[in-house]
Amino acid sequence: MTGAGRPGAVRARAFAAGAAVLTVLAGLGVRASMDGAFAKYAGDALYTVLICALAAVIAPGARPVVRAGAGLVFSWAVELLQLTGVPADLSRHSTAARLVLGSAFGAPDLFWYVVGAAFAWAVMALAASPGRVPRTSGPR
């Protein structure tokens, strides 16, 4: 098989989709159990982790650094878009827009997106490394 139908690509997509679900659950858990700066910045980092996981679903064959970079660039673009006021206007009318686009620019968020992308890259690189699961030899 070639392309998206390869068994490896299917496994990679399943892993990435699972990571996306876990990331959303982690974000909801942080929101429900914490507040203040930690919750806000953890949410920023998890936002980028989620975007990286979705990039892995879309492009399972891409290198981890490319997927993490794409997640970081997307997160930064959304944050910089907030300087225009468009996300704030959309957020007043839609919960989905508020969750995806945010509403107000925050310079520290740019740093926390880097943290999220670095974490996502590390997890993806570890998952992609050939020796990630030690194999035991069978009976001799």
mmCIF file of C-alpha atoms in Angstrom:
data_model
loop_
_atom_site.group_PDB
_atom_site.id
_atom_site.type_symbol
_atom_site.label_atom_id
_atom_site.label_comp_id
_atom_site.label_asym_id
_atom_site.label_seq_id
_atom_site.Cartn_x
_atom_site.Cartn_y
_atom_site.Cartn_z
ATOM 1 C CA MET A 1 0.000 0.000 0.000
ATOM 2 C CA THR A 2 1.042 3.571 -0.522
ATOM 3 C CA GLY A 3 0.147 6.933 0.918
ATOM 4 C CA ALA A 4 -2.585 7.466 3.483
ATOM 5 C CA GLY A 5 -3.720 3.828 3.362
ATOM 6 C CA ARG A 6 -0.414 2.444 4.686
ATOM 7 C CA PRO A 7 -0.795 0.574 7.979
ATOM 8 C CA GLY A 8 1.869 2.848 9.497
ATOM 9 C CA ALA A 9 -0.067 5.952 8.487
ATOM 10 C CA VAL A 10 -3.267 4.518 9.918
ATOM 11 C CA ARG A 11 -1.507 3.782 13.235
ATOM 12 C CA ALA A 12 0.078 7.244 13.252
ATOM 13 C CA ARG A 13 -3.286 8.892 12.636
ATOM 14 C CA ALA A 14 -4.922 6.817 15.374
ATOM 15 C CA PHE A 15 -2.137 7.763 17.809
ATOM 16 C CA ALA A 16 -2.465 11.446 16.865
ATOM 17 C CA ALA A 17 -6.255 11.380 17.179
ATOM 18 C CA GLY A 18 -5.917 9.789 20.609
ATOM 19 C CA ALA A 19 -3.400 12.454 21.580
ATOM 20 C CA ALA A 20 -5.836 15.150 20.423
ATOM 21 C CA VAL A 21 -8.621 13.691 22.574
ATOM 22 C CA LEU A 22 -6.304 13.442 25.594
ATOM 23 C CA THR A 23 -5.189 17.020 25.040
ATOM 24 C CA VAL A 24 -8.775 18.287 25.009
ATOM 25 C CA LEU A 25 -9.507 16.311 28.182
ATOM 26 C CA ALA A 26 -6.384 17.740 29.830
ATOM 27 C CA GLY A 27 -7.452 21.252 28.858
ATOM 28 C CA LEU A 28 -10.942 20.717 30.254
ATOM 29 C CA GLY A 29 -9.423 19.275 33.426
ATOM 30 C CA VAL A 30 -7.149 22.277 33.875
ATOM 31 C CA ARG A 31 -10.069 24.666 33.347
ATOM 32 C CA ALA A 32 -12.287 22.786 35.781
ATOM 33 C CA SER A 33 -9.745 22.352 38.559
ATOM 34 C CA MET A 34 -7.510 25.425 38.423
ATOM 35 C CA ASP A 35 -7.595 29.103 37.753
ATOM 36 C CA GLY A 36 -5.238 32.005 37.509
ATOM 37 C CA ALA A 37 -2.050 32.291 35.495
ATOM 38 C CA PHE A 38 -1.194 28.574 35.620
ATOM 39 C CA ALA A 39 -4.531 27.560 34.107
ATOM 40 C CA LYS A 40 -4.326 30.258 31.439
ATOM 41 C CA TYR A 41 -0.814 29.441 30.316
ATOM 42 C CA ALA A 42 -1.349 25.680 30.536
ATOM 43 C CA GLY A 43 -4.355 26.266 28.272
ATOM 44 C CA ASP A 44 -2.168 28.169 25.816
ATOM 45 C CA ALA A 45 0.409 25.378 25.701
ATOM 46 C CA LEU A 46 -2.295 22.709 25.372
ATOM 47 C CA TYR A 47 -3.911 24.677 22.535
ATOM 48 C CA THR A 48 -0.700 24.333 20.536
ATOM 49 C CA VAL A 49 -0.310 20.671 21.522
ATOM 50 C CA LEU A 50 -3.818 20.092 20.135
ATOM 51 C CA ILE A 51 -2.991 21.875 16.875
ATOM 52 C CA CYS A 52 0.189 19.768 16.563
ATOM 53 C CA ALA A 53 -1.814 16.585 17.136
ATOM 54 C CA LEU A 54 -4.305 17.642 14.469
ATOM 55 C CA ALA A 55 -1.404 18.362 12.112
ATOM 56 C CA ALA A 56 -0.226 14.799 12.753
ATOM 57 C CA VAL A 57 -3.695 13.490 11.874
ATOM 58 C CA ILE A 58 -3.625 15.453 8.618
ATOM 59 C CA ALA A 59 0.004 14.695 7.722
ATOM 60 C CA PRO A 60 1.116 11.529 9.530
ATOM 61 C CA GLY A 61 4.183 11.169 7.296
ATOM 62 C CA ALA A 62 5.539 14.631 8.081
ATOM 63 C CA ARG A 63 8.517 14.848 10.404
ATOM 64 C CA PRO A 64 7.709 15.759 14.025
ATOM 65 C CA VAL A 65 9.579 19.053 13.737
ATOM 66 C CA VAL A 66 7.441 20.038 10.737
ATOM 67 C CA ARG A 67 4.181 19.193 12.516
ATOM 68 C CA ALA A 68 5.289 21.031 15.660
ATOM 69 C CA GLY A 69 6.390 24.012 13.575
ATOM 70 C CA ALA A 70 3.054 24.078 11.783
ATOM 71 C CA GLY A 71 1.239 24.019 15.131
ATOM 72 C CA LEU A 72 3.385 26.858 16.424
ATOM 73 C CA VAL A 73 2.919 29.000 13.318
ATOM 74 C CA PHE A 74 -0.856 28.438 13.399
ATOM 75 C CA SER A 75 -1.025 29.351 17.102
ATOM 76 C CA TRP A 76 1.042 32.479 16.579
ATOM 77 C CA ALA A 77 -1.098 33.473 13.575
ATOM 78 C CA VAL A 78 -4.290 33.138 15.620
ATOM 79 C CA GLU A 79 -2.768 35.176 18.455
ATOM 80 C CA LEU A 80 -1.593 37.912 16.096
ATOM 81 C CA LEU A 81 -5.020 37.938 14.418
ATOM 82 C CA GLN A 82 -6.384 38.985 17.800
ATOM 83 C CA LEU A 83 -4.683 42.355 17.282
ATOM 84 C CA THR A 84 -7.260 43.073 14.556
ATOM 85 C CA GLY A 85 -10.301 42.749 16.809
ATOM 86 C CA VAL A 86 -11.971 40.277 14.434
ATOM 87 C CA PRO A 87 -11.700 37.320 16.845
ATOM 88 C CA ALA A 88 -13.134 39.437 19.686
ATOM 89 C CA ASP A 89 -16.137 40.327 17.546
ATOM 90 C CA LEU A 90 -16.662 36.715 16.471
ATOM 91 C CA SER A 91 -16.218 35.525 20.068
ATOM 92 C CA ARG A 92 -19.104 37.697 21.224
ATOM 93 C CA HIS A 93 -21.398 35.742 18.930
ATOM 94 C CA SER A 94 -19.966 32.217 19.073
ATOM 95 C CA THR A 95 -18.565 30.001 21.796
ATOM 96 C CA ALA A 96 -16.750 27.967 19.151
ATOM 97 C CA ALA A 97 -15.047 31.109 17.832
ATOM 98 C CA ARG A 98 -14.050 32.076 21.373
ATOM 99 C CA LEU A 99 -12.488 28.637 21.955
ATOM 100 C CA VAL A 100 -10.645 28.517 18.629
ATOM 101 C CA LEU A 101 -9.724 32.172 18.082
ATOM 102 C CA GLY A 102 -9.668 33.665 21.568
ATOM 103 C CA SER A 103 -10.556 37.297 21.985
ATOM 104 C CA ALA A 104 -7.658 39.407 23.258
ATOM 105 C CA PHE A 105 -3.985 39.502 22.338
ATOM 106 C CA GLY A 106 -1.547 38.556 25.088
ATOM 107 C CA ALA A 107 2.188 38.721 24.372
ATOM 108 C CA PRO A 108 3.090 36.035 26.970
ATOM 109 C CA ASP A 109 0.843 33.613 25.082
ATOM 110 C CA LEU A 110 3.392 33.569 22.252
ATOM 111 C CA PHE A 111 5.965 32.043 24.627
ATOM 112 C CA TRP A 112 3.543 29.407 25.953
ATOM 113 C CA TYR A 113 2.745 28.339 22.408
ATOM 114 C CA VAL A 114 6.464 27.598 22.000
ATOM 115 C CA VAL A 115 6.322 25.486 25.171
ATOM 116 C CA GLY A 116 3.358 23.539 23.769
ATOM 117 C CA ALA A 117 5.032 23.018 20.398
ATOM 118 C CA ALA A 118 8.251 21.850 22.061
ATOM 119 C CA PHE A 119 6.328 19.371 24.201
ATOM 120 C CA ALA A 120 4.386 18.092 21.186
ATOM 121 C CA TRP A 121 7.601 17.762 19.176
ATOM 122 C CA ALA A 122 9.247 15.759 21.980
ATOM 123 C CA VAL A 123 6.296 13.374 22.241
ATOM 124 C CA MET A 124 6.048 12.954 18.464
ATOM 125 C CA ALA A 125 9.810 12.440 18.099
ATOM 126 C CA LEU A 126 9.802 9.853 20.867
ATOM 127 C CA ALA A 127 6.818 8.077 19.315
ATOM 128 C CA ALA A 128 8.550 8.063 15.924
ATOM 129 C CA SER A 129 11.895 6.751 17.181
ATOM 130 C CA PRO A 130 12.568 3.193 16.023
ATOM 131 C CA GLY A 131 13.675 1.894 19.429
ATOM 132 C CA ARG A 132 10.890 3.437 21.492
ATOM 133 C CA VAL A 133 9.559 0.112 22.787
ATOM 134 C CA PRO A 134 12.181 -2.309 24.039
ATOM 135 C CA ARG A 135 11.647 -5.754 22.601
ATOM 136 C CA THR A 136 12.282 -8.822 24.642
ATOM 137 C CA SER A 137 13.694 -11.839 23.007
ATOM 138 C CA GLY A 138 11.525 -14.912 22.841
ATOM 139 C CA PRO A 139 12.406 -18.327 24.250
ATOM 140 C CA ARG A 140 15.718 -19.653 23.078
#
